Short mmCIF file of C-alpha atoms in Angstrom, two decimals:
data_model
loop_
_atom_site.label_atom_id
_atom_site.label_comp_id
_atom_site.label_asym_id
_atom_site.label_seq_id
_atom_site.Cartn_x
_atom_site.Cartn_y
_atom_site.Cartn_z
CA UNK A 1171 36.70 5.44 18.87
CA UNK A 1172 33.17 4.69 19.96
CA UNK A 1173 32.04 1.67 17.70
CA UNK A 1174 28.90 0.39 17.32
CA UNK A 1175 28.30 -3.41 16.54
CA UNK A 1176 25.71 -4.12 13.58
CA UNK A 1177 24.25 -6.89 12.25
CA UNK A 1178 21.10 -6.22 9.71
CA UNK A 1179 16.91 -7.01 7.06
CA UNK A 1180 15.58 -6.05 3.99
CA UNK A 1181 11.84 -6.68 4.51
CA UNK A 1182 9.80 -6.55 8.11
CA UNK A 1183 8.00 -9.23 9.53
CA UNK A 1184 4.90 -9.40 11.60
CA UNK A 1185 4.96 -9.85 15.23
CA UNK A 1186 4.05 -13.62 15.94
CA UNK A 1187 0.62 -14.26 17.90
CA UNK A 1188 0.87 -14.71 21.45
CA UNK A 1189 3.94 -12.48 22.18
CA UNK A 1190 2.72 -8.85 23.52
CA UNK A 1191 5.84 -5.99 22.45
CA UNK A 1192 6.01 -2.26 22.65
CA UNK A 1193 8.28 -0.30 20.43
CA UNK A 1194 11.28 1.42 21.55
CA UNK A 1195 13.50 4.38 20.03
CA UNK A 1196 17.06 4.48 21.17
CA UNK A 1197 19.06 7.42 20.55
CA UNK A 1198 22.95 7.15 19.98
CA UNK A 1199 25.45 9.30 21.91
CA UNK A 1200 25.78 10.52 17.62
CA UNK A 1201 22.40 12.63 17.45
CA UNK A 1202 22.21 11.41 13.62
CA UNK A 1203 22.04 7.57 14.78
CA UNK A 1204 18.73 6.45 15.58
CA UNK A 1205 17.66 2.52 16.62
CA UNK A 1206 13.80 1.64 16.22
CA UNK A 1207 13.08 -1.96 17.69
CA UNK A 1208 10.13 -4.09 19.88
CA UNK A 1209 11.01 -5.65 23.05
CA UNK A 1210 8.74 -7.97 25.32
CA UNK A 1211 6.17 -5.95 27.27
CA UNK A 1212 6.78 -8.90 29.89
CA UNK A 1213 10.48 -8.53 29.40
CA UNK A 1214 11.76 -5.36 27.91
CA UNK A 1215 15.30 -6.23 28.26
CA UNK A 1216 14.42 -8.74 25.38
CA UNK A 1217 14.19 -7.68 21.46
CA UNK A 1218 10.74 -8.89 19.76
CA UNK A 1219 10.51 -8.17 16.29
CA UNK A 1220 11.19 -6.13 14.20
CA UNK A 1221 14.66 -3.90 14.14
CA UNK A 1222 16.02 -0.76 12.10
CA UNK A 1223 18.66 1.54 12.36
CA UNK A 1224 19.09 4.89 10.75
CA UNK A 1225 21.85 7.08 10.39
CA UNK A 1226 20.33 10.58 8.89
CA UNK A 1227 17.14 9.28 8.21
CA UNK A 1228 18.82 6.46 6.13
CA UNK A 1229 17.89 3.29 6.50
CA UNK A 1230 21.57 1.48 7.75
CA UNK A 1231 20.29 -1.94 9.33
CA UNK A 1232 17.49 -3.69 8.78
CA UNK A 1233 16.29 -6.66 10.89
CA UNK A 1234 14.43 -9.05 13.21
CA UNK A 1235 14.30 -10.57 16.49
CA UNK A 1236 12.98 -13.24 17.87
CA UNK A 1237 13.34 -13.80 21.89
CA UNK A 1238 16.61 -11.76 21.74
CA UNK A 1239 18.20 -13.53 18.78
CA UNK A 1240 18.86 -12.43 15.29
CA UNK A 1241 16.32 -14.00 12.90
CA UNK A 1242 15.68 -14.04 9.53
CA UNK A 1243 16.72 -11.65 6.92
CA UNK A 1244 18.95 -9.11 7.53
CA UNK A 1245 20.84 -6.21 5.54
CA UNK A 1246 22.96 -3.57 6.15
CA UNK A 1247 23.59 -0.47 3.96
CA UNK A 1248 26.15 1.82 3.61
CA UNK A 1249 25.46 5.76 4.57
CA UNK A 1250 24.76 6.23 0.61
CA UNK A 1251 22.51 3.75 1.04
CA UNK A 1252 23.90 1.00 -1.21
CA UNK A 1253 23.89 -2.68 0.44
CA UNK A 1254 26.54 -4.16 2.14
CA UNK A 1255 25.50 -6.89 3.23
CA UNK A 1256 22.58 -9.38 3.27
CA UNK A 1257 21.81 -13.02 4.52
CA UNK A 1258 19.76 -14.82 6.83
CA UNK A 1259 19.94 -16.05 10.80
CA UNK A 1260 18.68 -19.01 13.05
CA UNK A 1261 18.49 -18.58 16.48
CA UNK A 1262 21.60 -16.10 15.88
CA UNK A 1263 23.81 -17.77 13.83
CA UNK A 1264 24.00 -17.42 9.60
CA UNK A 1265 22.30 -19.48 7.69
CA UNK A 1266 22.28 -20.26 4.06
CA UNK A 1267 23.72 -17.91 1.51
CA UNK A 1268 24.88 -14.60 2.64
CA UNK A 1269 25.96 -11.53 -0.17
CA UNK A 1270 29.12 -9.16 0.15
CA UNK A 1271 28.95 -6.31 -2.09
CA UNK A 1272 32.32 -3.73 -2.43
CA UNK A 1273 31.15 -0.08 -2.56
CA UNK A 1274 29.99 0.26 -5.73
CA UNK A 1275 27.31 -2.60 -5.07
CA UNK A 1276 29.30 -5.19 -7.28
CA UNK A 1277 28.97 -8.48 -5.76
CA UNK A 1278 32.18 -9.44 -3.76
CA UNK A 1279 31.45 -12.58 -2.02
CA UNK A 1280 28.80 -15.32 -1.34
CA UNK A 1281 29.12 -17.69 1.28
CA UNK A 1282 26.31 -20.89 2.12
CA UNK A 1283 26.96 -20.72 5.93
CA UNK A 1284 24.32 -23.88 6.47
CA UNK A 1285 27.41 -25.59 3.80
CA UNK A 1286 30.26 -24.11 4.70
CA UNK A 1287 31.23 -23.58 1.40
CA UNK A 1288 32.02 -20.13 -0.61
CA UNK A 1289 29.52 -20.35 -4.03
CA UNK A 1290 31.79 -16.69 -5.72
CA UNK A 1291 34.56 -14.61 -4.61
CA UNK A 1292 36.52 -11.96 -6.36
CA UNK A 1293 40.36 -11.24 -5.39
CA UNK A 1294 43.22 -9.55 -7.02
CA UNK A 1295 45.63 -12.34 -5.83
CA UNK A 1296 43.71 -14.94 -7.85
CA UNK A 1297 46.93 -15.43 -9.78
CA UNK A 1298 49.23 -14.23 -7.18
CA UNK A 1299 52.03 -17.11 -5.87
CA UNK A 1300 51.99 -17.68 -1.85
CA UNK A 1301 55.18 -18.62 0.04
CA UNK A 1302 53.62 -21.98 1.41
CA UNK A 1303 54.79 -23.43 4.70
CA UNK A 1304 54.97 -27.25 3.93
CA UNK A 1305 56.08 -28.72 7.39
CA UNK A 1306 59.88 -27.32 7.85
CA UNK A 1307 60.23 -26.24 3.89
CA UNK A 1308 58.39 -23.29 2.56
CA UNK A 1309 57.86 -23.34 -0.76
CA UNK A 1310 55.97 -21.43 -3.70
CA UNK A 1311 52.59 -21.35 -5.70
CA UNK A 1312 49.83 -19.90 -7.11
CA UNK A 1313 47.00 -21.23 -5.29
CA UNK A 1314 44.15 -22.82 -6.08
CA UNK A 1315 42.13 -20.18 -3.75
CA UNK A 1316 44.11 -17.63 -2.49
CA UNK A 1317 43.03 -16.67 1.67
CA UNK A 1318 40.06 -14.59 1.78
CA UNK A 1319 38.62 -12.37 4.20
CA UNK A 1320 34.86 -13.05 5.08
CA UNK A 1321 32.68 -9.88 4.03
CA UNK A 1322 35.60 -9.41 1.03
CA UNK A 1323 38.93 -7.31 0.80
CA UNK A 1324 36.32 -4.06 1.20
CA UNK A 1325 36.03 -4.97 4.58
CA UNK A 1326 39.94 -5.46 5.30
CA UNK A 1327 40.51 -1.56 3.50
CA UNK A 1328 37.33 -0.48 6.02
CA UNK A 1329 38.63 -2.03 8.83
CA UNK A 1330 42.11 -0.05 8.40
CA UNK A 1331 40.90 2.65 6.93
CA UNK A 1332 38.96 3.70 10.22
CA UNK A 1333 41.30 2.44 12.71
CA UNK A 1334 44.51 3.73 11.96
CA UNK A 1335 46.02 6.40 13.66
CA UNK A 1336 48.65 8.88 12.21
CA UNK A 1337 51.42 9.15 14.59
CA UNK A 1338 52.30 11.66 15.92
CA UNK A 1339 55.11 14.20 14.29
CA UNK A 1340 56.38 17.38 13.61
CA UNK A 1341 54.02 19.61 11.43
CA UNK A 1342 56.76 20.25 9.02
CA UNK A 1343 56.67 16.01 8.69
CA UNK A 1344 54.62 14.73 5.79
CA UNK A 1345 53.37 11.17 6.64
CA UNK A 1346 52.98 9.06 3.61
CA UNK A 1347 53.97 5.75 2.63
CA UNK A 1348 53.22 2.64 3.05
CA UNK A 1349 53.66 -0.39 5.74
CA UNK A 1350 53.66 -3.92 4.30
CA UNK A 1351 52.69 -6.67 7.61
CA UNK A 1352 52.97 -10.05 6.94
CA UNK A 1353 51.74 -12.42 9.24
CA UNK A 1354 50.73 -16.58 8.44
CA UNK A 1355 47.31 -17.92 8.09
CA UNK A 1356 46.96 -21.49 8.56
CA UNK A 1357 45.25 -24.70 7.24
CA UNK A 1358 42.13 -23.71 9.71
CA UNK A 1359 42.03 -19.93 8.94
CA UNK A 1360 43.95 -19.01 12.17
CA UNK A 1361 46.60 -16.15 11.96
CA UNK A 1362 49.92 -15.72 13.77
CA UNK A 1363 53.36 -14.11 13.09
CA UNK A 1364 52.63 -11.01 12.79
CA UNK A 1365 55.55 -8.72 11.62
CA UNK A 1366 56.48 -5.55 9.53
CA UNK A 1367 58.03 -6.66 6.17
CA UNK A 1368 58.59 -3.05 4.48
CA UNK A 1369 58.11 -0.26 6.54
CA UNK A 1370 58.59 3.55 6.58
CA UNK A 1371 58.77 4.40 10.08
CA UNK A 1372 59.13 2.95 13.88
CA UNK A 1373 55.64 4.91 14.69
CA UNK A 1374 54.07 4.10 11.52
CA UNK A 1375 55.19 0.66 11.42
CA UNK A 1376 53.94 -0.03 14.76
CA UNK A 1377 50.65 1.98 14.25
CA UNK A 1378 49.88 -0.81 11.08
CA UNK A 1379 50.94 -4.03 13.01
CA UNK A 1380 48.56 -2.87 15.57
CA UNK A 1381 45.44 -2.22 13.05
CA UNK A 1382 46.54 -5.32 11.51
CA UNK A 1383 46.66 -7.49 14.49
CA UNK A 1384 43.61 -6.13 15.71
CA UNK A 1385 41.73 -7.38 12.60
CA UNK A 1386 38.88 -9.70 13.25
CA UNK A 1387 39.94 -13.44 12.44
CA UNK A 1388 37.39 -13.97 10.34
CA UNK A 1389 40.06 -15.66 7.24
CA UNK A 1390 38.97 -18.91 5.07
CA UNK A 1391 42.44 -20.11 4.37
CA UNK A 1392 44.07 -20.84 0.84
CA UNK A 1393 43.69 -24.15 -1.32
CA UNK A 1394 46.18 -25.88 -2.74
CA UNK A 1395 45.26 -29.20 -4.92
CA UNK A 1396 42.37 -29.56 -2.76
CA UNK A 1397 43.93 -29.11 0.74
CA UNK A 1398 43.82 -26.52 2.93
CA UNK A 1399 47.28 -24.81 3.28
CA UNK A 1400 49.49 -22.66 5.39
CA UNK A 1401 50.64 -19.58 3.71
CA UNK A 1402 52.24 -16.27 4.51
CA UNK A 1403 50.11 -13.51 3.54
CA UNK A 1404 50.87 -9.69 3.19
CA UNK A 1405 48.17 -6.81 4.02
CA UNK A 1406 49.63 -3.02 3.05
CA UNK A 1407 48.85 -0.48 4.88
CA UNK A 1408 48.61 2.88 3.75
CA UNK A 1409 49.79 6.48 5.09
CA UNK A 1410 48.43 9.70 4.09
CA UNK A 1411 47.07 13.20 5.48
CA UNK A 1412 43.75 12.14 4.40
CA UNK A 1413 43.81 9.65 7.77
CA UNK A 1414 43.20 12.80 9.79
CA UNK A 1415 39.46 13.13 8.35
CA UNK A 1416 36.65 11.20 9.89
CA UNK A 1417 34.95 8.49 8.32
CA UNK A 1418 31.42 8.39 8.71
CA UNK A 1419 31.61 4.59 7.71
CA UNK A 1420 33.17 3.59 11.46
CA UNK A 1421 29.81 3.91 13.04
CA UNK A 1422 28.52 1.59 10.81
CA UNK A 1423 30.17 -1.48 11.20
#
């Protein structure tokens, strides 16, 4: 699946004195993906200003350069048009407080990268008890704050939702059901363990530990009377006829 990697503005900037740019218009192997940007007359391997990316005429990504790295604000939009998205960069890294919205444009997630701290979050396993790995013992609570995926649980059903991959199967075979991988995230947001715990299938069931595994590691782990804590955690992953249908929303992550 070709991919294309985003990161986003919601306002342009002027050029700064002293740097000379032309403007460049890159066309995507997708003829409905276009990329308008400045580069460096003196370097035009090297992104100077400002940066958008439309998909139908849509604004998707809006942002800015400065010497090649991401800076300032930056947004990105779904292909309705609604905001994903929308913080600020330094020299290429996040900075500040950065907004996750779910589809609807509710406000998922904010997280003060210059803090390292999450300000809001919203999760359905807010009162949900984790198996907690305590040295040898595992044991059992509700947690204080349960694991949560940067960007929101949005992301996690976006992420799977354009990766998977019915297997392959007779055409009398209905595919439905659903996978259930568990895998552990530990005290520093690292994940390991990976394994089916329900599944419906050997194809399907390997099809979702793949996806799964192949999520970014982007995971703030769970809290526990204010410690960081092991737990196992449980992602589902869903089977239908619908996963034959392309999803406009994989070229836009």
């Amino acid at each position: 699946m070709t991919r294309i990697l985003i990161f986003l503005l919601t306002s342009f900037l002027l050029i700064p004195p002293g740097k000379e740019t032309k403007k460049k218009l890159i066309l995507s192997t997708n003829p409905d993906i276009k990329e308008v940007f400045y580069v460096l007359k003196s370097d035009p391997e090297i992104r100077h200003g400002s940066y958008k990316m439309t998909f139908k005429d849509k604004t998707i990504i809006e942002g800015y350069f400065i010497n090649g790295l991401r800076d300032s604000l930056w947004s990105l939009y779904n292909e309705h048009g609604k905001l994903k998205m929308c913080g600020n960069y330094s020299a290429d890294k996040r900075i500040g407080s950065w907004k996750f919205y779910d589809k609807f444009k509710n406000l998922e997630q904010e997280i003060d990268y210059t803090n390292q701290t999450v300000l809001f979050y919203k999760t359905k396993f807010s009162q949900y008890p984790f198996k907690i790995i305590d040295r040898s013992d595992t044991l059992v609570s509700i947690l204080e704050r349960p694991p949560i995926y940067v960007g929101g649980s949005s992301r996690v059903d976006e992420f799977i939702s354009e990766e998977i991959v019915i297997p392959l199967h007779k055409s009398t075979d209905k595919v439905e059901g659903t996978v259930f991988v568990e895998f552990i995230i530990d005290s520093d947001g690292r994940t390991s363990s990976y394994h089916v715990l329900k599944g419906i299938s050997t194809s399907c069931n390997q099809e979702a530990l793949k996806v799964v595994q192949a999520l970014p590691n982007e995971w703030l782990p769970g809290v526990l009377n204010g410690h960081n804590v092991s737990v196992f955690y449980t992602i589902p992953v869903i089977f239908n006829e619908k996963l034959n249908e392309v999803d406009i929303s994989a070229i836009l992550r």
